[in-house]
Amino acid sequence: MLIHPQIDPVALQLGPLSIHWYGLTYLVAFALFFLLALRRLKHPTYANLGWGRRDIEDLLFFGVLGIIIGGRLGYVLFYRPMEFLAEPLRIVAVWEGGLSFHGGFIGILLAMAWFAYRRRVNWLRVTDFIAPCIPIGLASGRIGNFINGELWGRVADPALPWGMVFRGAGDLPRHPSQLYQALLEGLLLFVLLWLYARGPRRLGEVSAAFLIGYGTFRFIAEFFREPDAHLGLLGLGLSLGQWLSLPMVLAGAALWGWAHRQPRSAV
């Protein structure tokens, strides 16, 4: 049985400025997106569009706004609506923590729609471009959750070699679900999508693969993650994260079906 290391959430203190590990993992995620997106520019589809470094910078800028605004609003609406309704000014207090992936995902979709409108390019062409660049950044964020000792897993069999006791979660060993998610939704999904997106694909296929892949891996990982204490398990014994992931899988399957009805000229 392992004990979660008590890591100071502050990585660096510069006078009154505190730089947190979790914030650094977000910076790593954004940097990785930028580097991977530069590699994606070499794909014939995007080379023919004439995209360059400036377009990647704009994608990243709009994406960061989408993540922060959408992630915060998603957390408020999905997880703690009544609490923030009572104190609406706390909605902007992002420094207190509280971001939802599914809310951030919606925010990114809206941000990419705005980018597509400004560039007069098909929205799915944009989402196909960014999809393979996202999972590795998600892995970085989950590593940040692990460093903070938050979002821990459900109680595990004491015989599990990597079962871990998290401070604040009692004395029983738990699944390090943050690492499960980093491996599934992050590393594995990245490898699969990156390899898949290298070939010629119909419009929307890569986006569909991301929706199906992330939704499936998140649904699986949630079986090992402790549900939010104030929510618990919902209908059919599923967590809120699982219920929010199901529409992603269904939307991905629908998009996949639509993409495969398109002519090859849409590649």
PDB file of C-alpha atoms in Angstrom:
ATOM      1  CA  MET A   1       0.000   0.000   0.000  1.00  0.00           C
ATOM      2  CA  LEU A   2       1.402   3.365  -1.027  1.00  0.00           C
ATOM      3  CA  ILE A   3       1.026   6.754   0.636  1.00  0.00           C
ATOM      4  CA  HIS A   4       0.403   9.754  -1.574  1.00  0.00           C
ATOM      5  CA  PRO A   5       3.409  12.063  -1.224  1.00  0.00           C
ATOM      6  CA  GLN A   6       2.507  15.345   0.418  1.00  0.00           C
ATOM      7  CA  ILE A   7       3.620  17.764  -2.265  1.00  0.00           C
ATOM      8  CA  ASP A   8       3.422  21.483  -1.645  1.00  0.00           C
ATOM      9  CA  PRO A   9       0.912  22.781  -4.238  1.00  0.00           C
ATOM     10  CA  VAL A  10       3.092  25.890  -4.609  1.00  0.00           C
ATOM     11  CA  ALA A  11       5.963  25.071  -6.942  1.00  0.00           C
ATOM     12  CA  LEU A  12       7.694  28.436  -6.670  1.00  0.00           C
ATOM     13  CA  GLN A  13       7.262  31.489  -4.452  1.00  0.00           C
ATOM     14  CA  LEU A  14       8.409  34.804  -5.899  1.00  0.00           C
ATOM     15  CA  GLY A  15       7.668  37.368  -3.228  1.00  0.00           C
ATOM     16  CA  PRO A  16       3.872  37.743  -3.077  1.00  0.00           C
ATOM     17  CA  LEU A  17       3.480  35.681  -6.263  1.00  0.00           C
ATOM     18  CA  SER A  18       2.759  31.965  -5.795  1.00  0.00           C
ATOM     19  CA  ILE A  19       3.242  29.701  -8.804  1.00  0.00           C
ATOM     20  CA  HIS A  20       1.257  26.502  -8.328  1.00  0.00           C
ATOM     21  CA  TRP A  21       2.065  23.109  -9.821  1.00  0.00           C
ATOM     22  CA  TYR A  22      -1.459  22.905 -11.215  1.00  0.00           C
ATOM     23  CA  GLY A  23      -0.988  26.165 -13.070  1.00  0.00           C
ATOM     24  CA  LEU A  24       2.312  24.904 -14.442  1.00  0.00           C
ATOM     25  CA  THR A  25       0.636  21.752 -15.768  1.00  0.00           C
ATOM     26  CA  TYR A  26      -1.777  23.985 -17.693  1.00  0.00           C
ATOM     27  CA  LEU A  27       1.155  25.919 -19.158  1.00  0.00           C
ATOM     28  CA  VAL A  28       2.734  22.612 -20.169  1.00  0.00           C
ATOM     29  CA  ALA A  29      -0.550  21.585 -21.783  1.00  0.00           C
ATOM     30  CA  PHE A  30      -0.737  24.807 -23.805  1.00  0.00           C
ATOM     31  CA  ALA A  31       2.918  24.510 -24.859  1.00  0.00           C
ATOM     32  CA  LEU A  32       2.419  20.911 -25.984  1.00  0.00           C
ATOM     33  CA  PHE A  33      -0.652  21.922 -27.973  1.00  0.00           C
ATOM     34  CA  PHE A  34       1.340  24.646 -29.720  1.00  0.00           C
ATOM     35  CA  LEU A  35       4.192  22.310 -30.655  1.00  0.00           C
ATOM     36  CA  LEU A  36       1.892  19.526 -31.852  1.00  0.00           C
ATOM     37  CA  ALA A  37      -0.228  21.969 -33.832  1.00  0.00           C
ATOM     38  CA  LEU A  38       2.904  23.176 -35.634  1.00  0.00           C
ATOM     39  CA  ARG A  39       3.528  19.560 -36.628  1.00  0.00           C
ATOM     40  CA  ARG A  40      -0.077  19.239 -37.812  1.00  0.00           C
ATOM     41  CA  LEU A  41       0.501  22.111 -40.221  1.00  0.00           C
ATOM     42  CA  LYS A  42       2.557  19.718 -42.349  1.00  0.00           C
ATOM     43  CA  HIS A  43      -0.510  17.565 -43.038  1.00  0.00           C
ATOM     44  CA  PRO A  44      -1.445  18.044 -46.722  1.00  0.00           C
ATOM     45  CA  THR A  45      -4.982  19.158 -45.853  1.00  0.00           C
ATOM     46  CA  TYR A  46      -3.765  22.095 -43.778  1.00  0.00           C
ATOM     47  CA  ALA A  47      -0.709  22.823 -45.867  1.00  0.00           C
ATOM     48  CA  ASN A  48      -3.124  23.414 -48.752  1.00  0.00           C
ATOM     49  CA  LEU A  49      -5.110  25.874 -46.617  1.00  0.00           C
ATOM     50  CA  GLY A  50      -2.001  27.974 -46.190  1.00  0.00           C
ATOM     51  CA  TRP A  51      -2.177  28.038 -42.402  1.00  0.00           C
ATOM     52  CA  GLY A  52       0.884  29.222 -40.513  1.00  0.00           C
ATOM     53  CA  ARG A  53       2.257  29.948 -37.069  1.00  0.00           C
ATOM     54  CA  ARG A  54      -0.006  32.988 -36.607  1.00  0.00           C
ATOM     55  CA  ASP A  55      -3.069  30.780 -37.046  1.00  0.00           C
ATOM     56  CA  ILE A  56      -1.802  28.427 -34.338  1.00  0.00           C
ATOM     57  CA  GLU A  57      -1.282  31.362 -31.994  1.00  0.00           C
ATOM     58  CA  ASP A  58      -4.861  32.505 -32.611  1.00  0.00           C
ATOM     59  CA  LEU A  59      -6.198  28.975 -32.109  1.00  0.00           C
ATOM     60  CA  LEU A  60      -4.366  28.747 -28.799  1.00  0.00           C
ATOM     61  CA  PHE A  61      -5.567  32.171 -27.650  1.00  0.00           C
ATOM     62  CA  PHE A  62      -9.222  31.423 -28.400  1.00  0.00           C
ATOM     63  CA  GLY A  63      -8.840  27.934 -26.995  1.00  0.00           C
ATOM     64  CA  VAL A  64      -7.470  29.185 -23.664  1.00  0.00           C
ATOM     65  CA  LEU A  65     -10.422  31.575 -23.347  1.00  0.00           C
ATOM     66  CA  GLY A  66     -12.818  28.746 -24.155  1.00  0.00           C
ATOM     67  CA  ILE A  67     -11.241  26.437 -21.582  1.00  0.00           C
ATOM     68  CA  ILE A  68     -11.267  28.968 -18.755  1.00  0.00           C
ATOM     69  CA  ILE A  69     -14.696  30.498 -19.373  1.00  0.00           C
ATOM     70  CA  GLY A  70     -16.408  27.286 -20.458  1.00  0.00           C
ATOM     71  CA  GLY A  71     -14.678  25.198 -17.813  1.00  0.00           C
ATOM     72  CA  ARG A  72     -15.716  27.557 -15.028  1.00  0.00           C
ATOM     73  CA  LEU A  73     -19.310  27.932 -16.202  1.00  0.00           C
ATOM     74  CA  GLY A  74     -19.544  24.168 -16.718  1.00  0.00           C
ATOM     75  CA  TYR A  75     -18.372  23.566 -13.156  1.00  0.00           C
ATOM     76  CA  VAL A  76     -20.933  26.044 -11.860  1.00  0.00           C
ATOM     77  CA  LEU A  77     -23.844  24.666 -13.896  1.00  0.00           C
ATOM     78  CA  PHE A  78     -23.052  20.949 -13.776  1.00  0.00           C
ATOM     79  CA  TYR A  79     -21.653  20.503 -10.281  1.00  0.00           C
ATOM     80  CA  ARG A  80     -22.655  23.343  -7.919  1.00  0.00           C
ATOM     81  CA  PRO A  81     -25.511  25.410  -9.414  1.00  0.00           C
ATOM     82  CA  MET A  82     -27.340  26.206  -6.163  1.00  0.00           C
ATOM     83  CA  GLU A  83     -24.156  27.116  -4.304  1.00  0.00           C
ATOM     84  CA  PHE A  84     -23.140  29.674  -6.924  1.00  0.00           C
ATOM     85  CA  LEU A  85     -26.707  30.904  -7.347  1.00  0.00           C
ATOM     86  CA  ALA A  86     -26.558  31.922  -3.702  1.00  0.00           C
ATOM     87  CA  GLU A  87     -23.189  33.680  -4.221  1.00  0.00           C
ATOM     88  CA  PRO A  88     -22.998  34.612  -7.931  1.00  0.00           C
ATOM     89  CA  LEU A  89     -19.839  36.726  -7.530  1.00  0.00           C
ATOM     90  CA  ARG A  90     -17.909  33.542  -6.706  1.00  0.00           C
ATOM     91  CA  ILE A  91     -18.359  32.438 -10.316  1.00  0.00           C
ATOM     92  CA  VAL A  92     -15.417  34.621 -11.346  1.00  0.00           C
ATOM     93  CA  ALA A  93     -13.226  33.399  -8.459  1.00  0.00           C
ATOM     94  CA  VAL A  94     -11.358  30.885 -10.623  1.00  0.00           C
ATOM     95  CA  TRP A  95      -8.387  31.050  -8.252  1.00  0.00           C
ATOM     96  CA  GLU A  96     -10.470  29.044  -5.782  1.00  0.00           C
ATOM     97  CA  GLY A  97     -10.392  26.111  -8.212  1.00  0.00           C
ATOM     98  CA  GLY A  98     -13.222  24.382  -9.979  1.00  0.00           C
ATOM     99  CA  LEU A  99     -13.108  23.723 -13.730  1.00  0.00           C
ATOM    100  CA  SER A 100     -15.178  21.169 -15.610  1.00  0.00           C
ATOM    101  CA  PHE A 101     -13.727  19.322 -18.591  1.00  0.00           C
ATOM    102  CA  HIS A 102     -17.106  19.044 -20.276  1.00  0.00           C
ATOM    103  CA  GLY A 103     -17.741  22.759 -19.794  1.00  0.00           C
ATOM    104  CA  GLY A 104     -14.280  23.569 -21.113  1.00  0.00           C
ATOM    105  CA  PHE A 105     -14.937  21.278 -24.067  1.00  0.00           C
ATOM    106  CA  ILE A 106     -18.089  23.216 -24.955  1.00  0.00           C
ATOM    107  CA  GLY A 107     -16.118  26.427 -24.555  1.00  0.00           C
ATOM    108  CA  ILE A 108     -13.455  25.180 -26.978  1.00  0.00           C
ATOM    109  CA  LEU A 109     -16.110  24.199 -29.530  1.00  0.00           C
ATOM    110  CA  LEU A 110     -17.570  27.700 -29.403  1.00  0.00           C
ATOM    111  CA  ALA A 111     -14.110  29.269 -29.593  1.00  0.00           C
ATOM    112  CA  MET A 112     -13.244  27.147 -32.636  1.00  0.00           C
ATOM    113  CA  ALA A 113     -16.559  28.125 -34.244  1.00  0.00           C
ATOM    114  CA  TRP A 114     -15.553  31.763 -33.874  1.00  0.00           C
ATOM    115  CA  PHE A 115     -12.110  31.037 -35.331  1.00  0.00           C
ATOM    116  CA  ALA A 116     -13.689  29.182 -38.271  1.00  0.00           C
ATOM    117  CA  TYR A 117     -16.070  32.077 -38.894  1.00  0.00           C
ATOM    118  CA  ARG A 118     -13.239  34.591 -38.929  1.00  0.00           C
ATOM    119  CA  ARG A 119     -11.120  32.435 -41.246  1.00  0.00           C
ATOM    120  CA  ARG A 120     -14.075  31.432 -43.422  1.00  0.00           C
ATOM    121  CA  VAL A 121     -13.232  27.761 -43.098  1.00  0.00           C
ATOM    122  CA  ASN A 122     -15.452  24.795 -42.202  1.00  0.00           C
ATOM    123  CA  TRP A 123     -15.797  24.414 -38.427  1.00  0.00           C
ATOM    124  CA  LEU A 124     -15.176  20.664 -38.590  1.00  0.00           C
ATOM    125  CA  ARG A 125     -11.959  21.302 -40.480  1.00  0.00           C
ATOM    126  CA  VAL A 126     -10.781  23.268 -37.447  1.00  0.00           C
ATOM    127  CA  THR A 127     -11.889  20.666 -34.894  1.00  0.00           C
ATOM    128  CA  ASP A 128     -10.291  17.908 -36.978  1.00  0.00           C
ATOM    129  CA  PHE A 129      -7.060  19.894 -36.803  1.00  0.00           C
ATOM    130  CA  ILE A 130      -6.977  20.420 -33.037  1.00  0.00           C
ATOM    131  CA  ALA A 131      -8.396  17.042 -31.893  1.00  0.00           C
ATOM    132  CA  PRO A 132      -5.105  15.056 -31.933  1.00  0.00           C
ATOM    133  CA  CYS A 133      -3.304  17.901 -30.137  1.00  0.00           C
ATOM    134  CA  ILE A 134      -5.587  17.961 -27.088  1.00  0.00           C
ATOM    135  CA  PRO A 135      -5.239  14.615 -25.215  1.00  0.00           C
ATOM    136  CA  ILE A 136      -1.604  15.005 -24.189  1.00  0.00           C
ATOM    137  CA  GLY A 137      -2.543  18.297 -22.547  1.00  0.00           C
ATOM    138  CA  LEU A 138      -5.354  16.537 -20.692  1.00  0.00           C
ATOM    139  CA  ALA A 139      -2.758  14.098 -19.355  1.00  0.00           C
ATOM    140  CA  SER A 140      -0.736  17.027 -18.028  1.00  0.00           C
ATOM    141  CA  GLY A 141      -3.788  18.383 -16.220  1.00  0.00           C
ATOM    142  CA  ARG A 142      -4.459  15.015 -14.582  1.00  0.00           C
ATOM    143  CA  ILE A 143      -0.868  14.913 -13.371  1.00  0.00           C
ATOM    144  CA  GLY A 144      -1.628  18.259 -11.745  1.00  0.00           C
ATOM    145  CA  ASN A 145      -4.642  16.688 -10.007  1.00  0.00           C
ATOM    146  CA  PHE A 146      -2.390  13.905  -8.719  1.00  0.00           C
ATOM    147  CA  ILE A 147       0.218  16.359  -7.424  1.00  0.00           C
ATOM    148  CA  ASN A 148      -2.532  18.219  -5.571  1.00  0.00           C
ATOM    149  CA  GLY A 149      -3.866  14.941  -4.145  1.00  0.00           C
ATOM    150  CA  GLU A 150      -7.368  15.736  -5.393  1.00  0.00           C
ATOM    151  CA  LEU A 151     -10.016  13.885  -7.405  1.00  0.00           C
ATOM    152  CA  TRP A 152      -8.806  10.617  -5.915  1.00  0.00           C
ATOM    153  CA  GLY A 153     -10.223   7.229  -6.761  1.00  0.00           C
ATOM    154  CA  ARG A 154     -12.645   4.866  -5.076  1.00  0.00           C
ATOM    155  CA  VAL A 155     -11.586   2.510  -2.318  1.00  0.00           C
ATOM    156  CA  ALA A 156      -9.428  -0.278  -3.763  1.00  0.00           C
ATOM    157  CA  ASP A 157      -8.706  -3.848  -2.781  1.00  0.00           C
ATOM    158  CA  PRO A 158      -5.947  -3.707  -0.120  1.00  0.00           C
ATOM    159  CA  ALA A 159      -4.028  -6.248  -2.216  1.00  0.00           C
ATOM    160  CA  LEU A 160      -3.766  -3.820  -5.148  1.00  0.00           C
ATOM    161  CA  PRO A 161      -0.019  -3.095  -5.428  1.00  0.00           C
ATOM    162  CA  TRP A 162      -0.531   0.528  -6.456  1.00  0.00           C
ATOM    163  CA  GLY A 163      -3.433   1.238  -4.077  1.00  0.00           C
ATOM    164  CA  MET A 164      -2.728   4.602  -2.464  1.00  0.00           C
ATOM    165  CA  VAL A 165      -3.820   6.386   0.697  1.00  0.00           C
ATOM    166  CA  PHE A 166      -4.683  10.015  -0.021  1.00  0.00           C
ATOM    167  CA  ARG A 167      -4.612  12.535   2.784  1.00  0.00           C
ATOM    168  CA  GLY A 168      -8.114  13.771   3.447  1.00  0.00           C
ATOM    169  CA  ALA A 169      -9.690  10.622   1.997  1.00  0.00           C
ATOM    170  CA  GLY A 170      -9.383   8.374   5.030  1.00  0.00           C
ATOM    171  CA  ASP A 171      -7.020   5.520   5.806  1.00  0.00           C
ATOM    172  CA  LEU A 172      -8.124   3.065   3.139  1.00  0.00           C
ATOM    173  CA  PRO A 173      -6.151   2.540  -0.086  1.00  0.00           C
ATOM    174  CA  ARG A 174      -7.724   4.026  -3.178  1.00  0.00           C
ATOM    175  CA  HIS A 175      -7.252   3.852  -6.912  1.00  0.00           C
ATOM    176  CA  PRO A 176      -4.959   6.640  -8.177  1.00  0.00           C
ATOM    177  CA  SER A 177      -7.645   7.472 -10.700  1.00  0.00           C
ATOM    178  CA  GLN A 178      -5.906  10.692 -11.736  1.00  0.00           C
ATOM    179  CA  LEU A 179      -3.137   8.555 -13.216  1.00  0.00           C
ATOM    180  CA  TYR A 180      -5.657   6.208 -14.843  1.00  0.00           C
ATOM    181  CA  GLN A 181      -7.203   9.200 -16.563  1.00  0.00           C
ATOM    182  CA  ALA A 182      -3.812  10.581 -17.551  1.00  0.00           C
ATOM    183  CA  LEU A 183      -2.991   7.270 -19.212  1.00  0.00           C
ATOM    184  CA  LEU A 184      -6.380   6.606 -20.836  1.00  0.00           C
ATOM    185  CA  GLU A 185      -7.822  10.002 -21.797  1.00  0.00           C
ATOM    186  CA  GLY A 186      -4.351  11.446 -22.200  1.00  0.00           C
ATOM    187  CA  LEU A 187      -1.511   9.275 -23.420  1.00  0.00           C
ATOM    188  CA  LEU A 188      -3.431   6.393 -25.025  1.00  0.00           C
ATOM    189  CA  LEU A 189      -5.982   8.635 -26.715  1.00  0.00           C
ATOM    190  CA  PHE A 190      -3.185  10.872 -27.984  1.00  0.00           C
ATOM    191  CA  VAL A 191      -1.283   7.979 -29.569  1.00  0.00           C
ATOM    192  CA  LEU A 192      -4.414   6.546 -31.212  1.00  0.00           C
ATOM    193  CA  LEU A 193      -5.647   9.891 -32.543  1.00  0.00           C
ATOM    194  CA  TRP A 194      -2.234  11.086 -33.695  1.00  0.00           C
ATOM    195  CA  LEU A 195      -1.636   7.936 -35.702  1.00  0.00           C
ATOM    196  CA  TYR A 196      -5.187   7.919 -37.057  1.00  0.00           C
ATOM    197  CA  ALA A 197      -5.071  11.576 -38.106  1.00  0.00           C
ATOM    198  CA  ARG A 198      -1.849  11.142 -40.080  1.00  0.00           C
ATOM    199  CA  GLY A 199      -3.676   9.590 -43.015  1.00  0.00           C
ATOM    200  CA  PRO A 200      -6.238  11.169 -45.353  1.00  0.00           C
ATOM    201  CA  ARG A 201      -9.576  11.406 -43.535  1.00  0.00           C
ATOM    202  CA  ARG A 202     -13.034  12.590 -44.458  1.00  0.00           C
ATOM    203  CA  LEU A 203     -14.252  15.840 -42.974  1.00  0.00           C
ATOM    204  CA  GLY A 204     -15.344  15.213 -39.372  1.00  0.00           C
ATOM    205  CA  GLU A 205     -13.771  11.762 -38.954  1.00  0.00           C
ATOM    206  CA  VAL A 206     -10.977  12.857 -36.624  1.00  0.00           C
ATOM    207  CA  SER A 207     -13.380  14.924 -34.522  1.00  0.00           C
ATOM    208  CA  ALA A 208     -15.720  11.933 -34.299  1.00  0.00           C
ATOM    209  CA  ALA A 209     -12.850   9.694 -33.213  1.00  0.00           C
ATOM    210  CA  PHE A 210     -11.975  12.149 -30.443  1.00  0.00           C
ATOM    211  CA  LEU A 211     -15.560  12.288 -29.170  1.00  0.00           C
ATOM    212  CA  ILE A 212     -15.918   8.511 -29.143  1.00  0.00           C
ATOM    213  CA  GLY A 213     -12.452   7.914 -27.704  1.00  0.00           C
ATOM    214  CA  TYR A 214     -12.576  10.484 -24.930  1.00  0.00           C
ATOM    215  CA  GLY A 215     -16.157   9.691 -23.966  1.00  0.00           C
ATOM    216  CA  THR A 216     -15.399   5.965 -23.784  1.00  0.00           C
ATOM    217  CA  PHE A 217     -12.161   6.291 -21.832  1.00  0.00           C
ATOM    218  CA  ARG A 218     -13.673   8.822 -19.408  1.00  0.00           C
ATOM    219  CA  PHE A 219     -16.694   6.559 -18.877  1.00  0.00           C
ATOM    220  CA  ILE A 220     -14.371   3.667 -17.997  1.00  0.00           C
ATOM    221  CA  ALA A 221     -12.120   5.744 -15.731  1.00  0.00           C
ATOM    222  CA  GLU A 222     -15.106   7.036 -13.777  1.00  0.00           C
ATOM    223  CA  PHE A 223     -15.706   3.525 -12.407  1.00  0.00           C
ATOM    224  CA  PHE A 224     -12.466   3.987 -10.448  1.00  0.00           C
ATOM    225  CA  ARG A 225     -12.901   7.662  -9.515  1.00  0.00           C
ATOM    226  CA  GLU A 226     -14.648   8.721  -6.326  1.00  0.00           C
ATOM    227  CA  PRO A 227     -17.857  10.605  -7.212  1.00  0.00           C
ATOM    228  CA  ASP A 228     -18.200  14.150  -5.931  1.00  0.00           C
ATOM    229  CA  ALA A 229     -19.281  13.950  -2.295  1.00  0.00           C
ATOM    230  CA  HIS A 230     -22.212  16.347  -2.726  1.00  0.00           C
ATOM    231  CA  LEU A 231     -23.506  14.452  -5.782  1.00  0.00           C
ATOM    232  CA  GLY A 232     -22.683  10.792  -5.280  1.00  0.00           C
ATOM    233  CA  LEU A 233     -23.817   8.327  -7.911  1.00  0.00           C
ATOM    234  CA  LEU A 234     -26.817   9.296 -10.013  1.00  0.00           C
ATOM    235  CA  GLY A 235     -29.281   7.240 -12.062  1.00  0.00           C
ATOM    236  CA  LEU A 236     -28.302   3.638 -12.918  1.00  0.00           C
ATOM    237  CA  GLY A 237     -25.419   3.949 -10.484  1.00  0.00           C
ATOM    238  CA  LEU A 238     -23.442   6.180 -12.840  1.00  0.00           C
ATOM    239  CA  SER A 239     -21.514   9.310 -11.909  1.00  0.00           C
ATOM    240  CA  LEU A 240     -22.168  12.740 -13.366  1.00  0.00           C
ATOM    241  CA  GLY A 241     -18.935  12.407 -15.357  1.00  0.00           C
ATOM    242  CA  GLN A 242     -20.298   9.254 -16.982  1.00  0.00           C
ATOM    243  CA  TRP A 243     -23.646  10.836 -17.793  1.00  0.00           C
ATOM    244  CA  LEU A 244     -21.841  13.792 -19.374  1.00  0.00           C
ATOM    245  CA  SER A 245     -19.606  11.445 -21.378  1.00  0.00           C
ATOM    246  CA  LEU A 246     -22.450   9.436 -22.912  1.00  0.00           C
ATOM    247  CA  PRO A 247     -23.641  12.338 -25.141  1.00  0.00           C
ATOM    248  CA  MET A 248     -20.070  12.710 -26.388  1.00  0.00           C
ATOM    249  CA  VAL A 249     -19.973   9.072 -27.508  1.00  0.00           C
ATOM    250  CA  LEU A 250     -23.409   9.346 -29.150  1.00  0.00           C
ATOM    251  CA  ALA A 251     -22.505  12.611 -30.873  1.00  0.00           C
ATOM    252  CA  GLY A 252     -19.242  11.061 -32.054  1.00  0.00           C
ATOM    253  CA  ALA A 253     -21.055   8.037 -33.479  1.00  0.00           C
ATOM    254  CA  ALA A 254     -23.551  10.299 -35.262  1.00  0.00           C
ATOM    255  CA  LEU A 255     -20.753  12.459 -36.674  1.00  0.00           C
ATOM    256  CA  TRP A 256     -18.873   9.350 -37.765  1.00  0.00           C
ATOM    257  CA  GLY A 257     -21.927   8.123 -39.644  1.00  0.00           C
ATOM    258  CA  TRP A 258     -22.388  11.508 -41.285  1.00  0.00           C
ATOM    259  CA  ALA A 259     -18.711  11.707 -42.283  1.00  0.00           C
ATOM    260  CA  HIS A 260     -18.818   8.289 -43.944  1.00  0.00           C
ATOM    261  CA  ARG A 261     -21.740   9.376 -46.091  1.00  0.00           C
ATOM    262  CA  GLN A 262     -19.665  12.197 -47.519  1.00  0.00           C
ATOM    263  CA  PRO A 263     -17.835  11.748 -50.837  1.00  0.00           C
ATOM    264  CA  ARG A 264     -14.121  11.128 -50.845  1.00  0.00           C
ATOM    265  CA  SER A 265     -13.653  14.609 -52.271  1.00  0.00           C
ATOM    266  CA  ALA A 266     -14.432  15.902 -48.782  1.00  0.00           C
ATOM    267  CA  VAL A 267     -11.115  14.491 -47.499  1.00  0.00           C
TER     268      VAL A 267
END
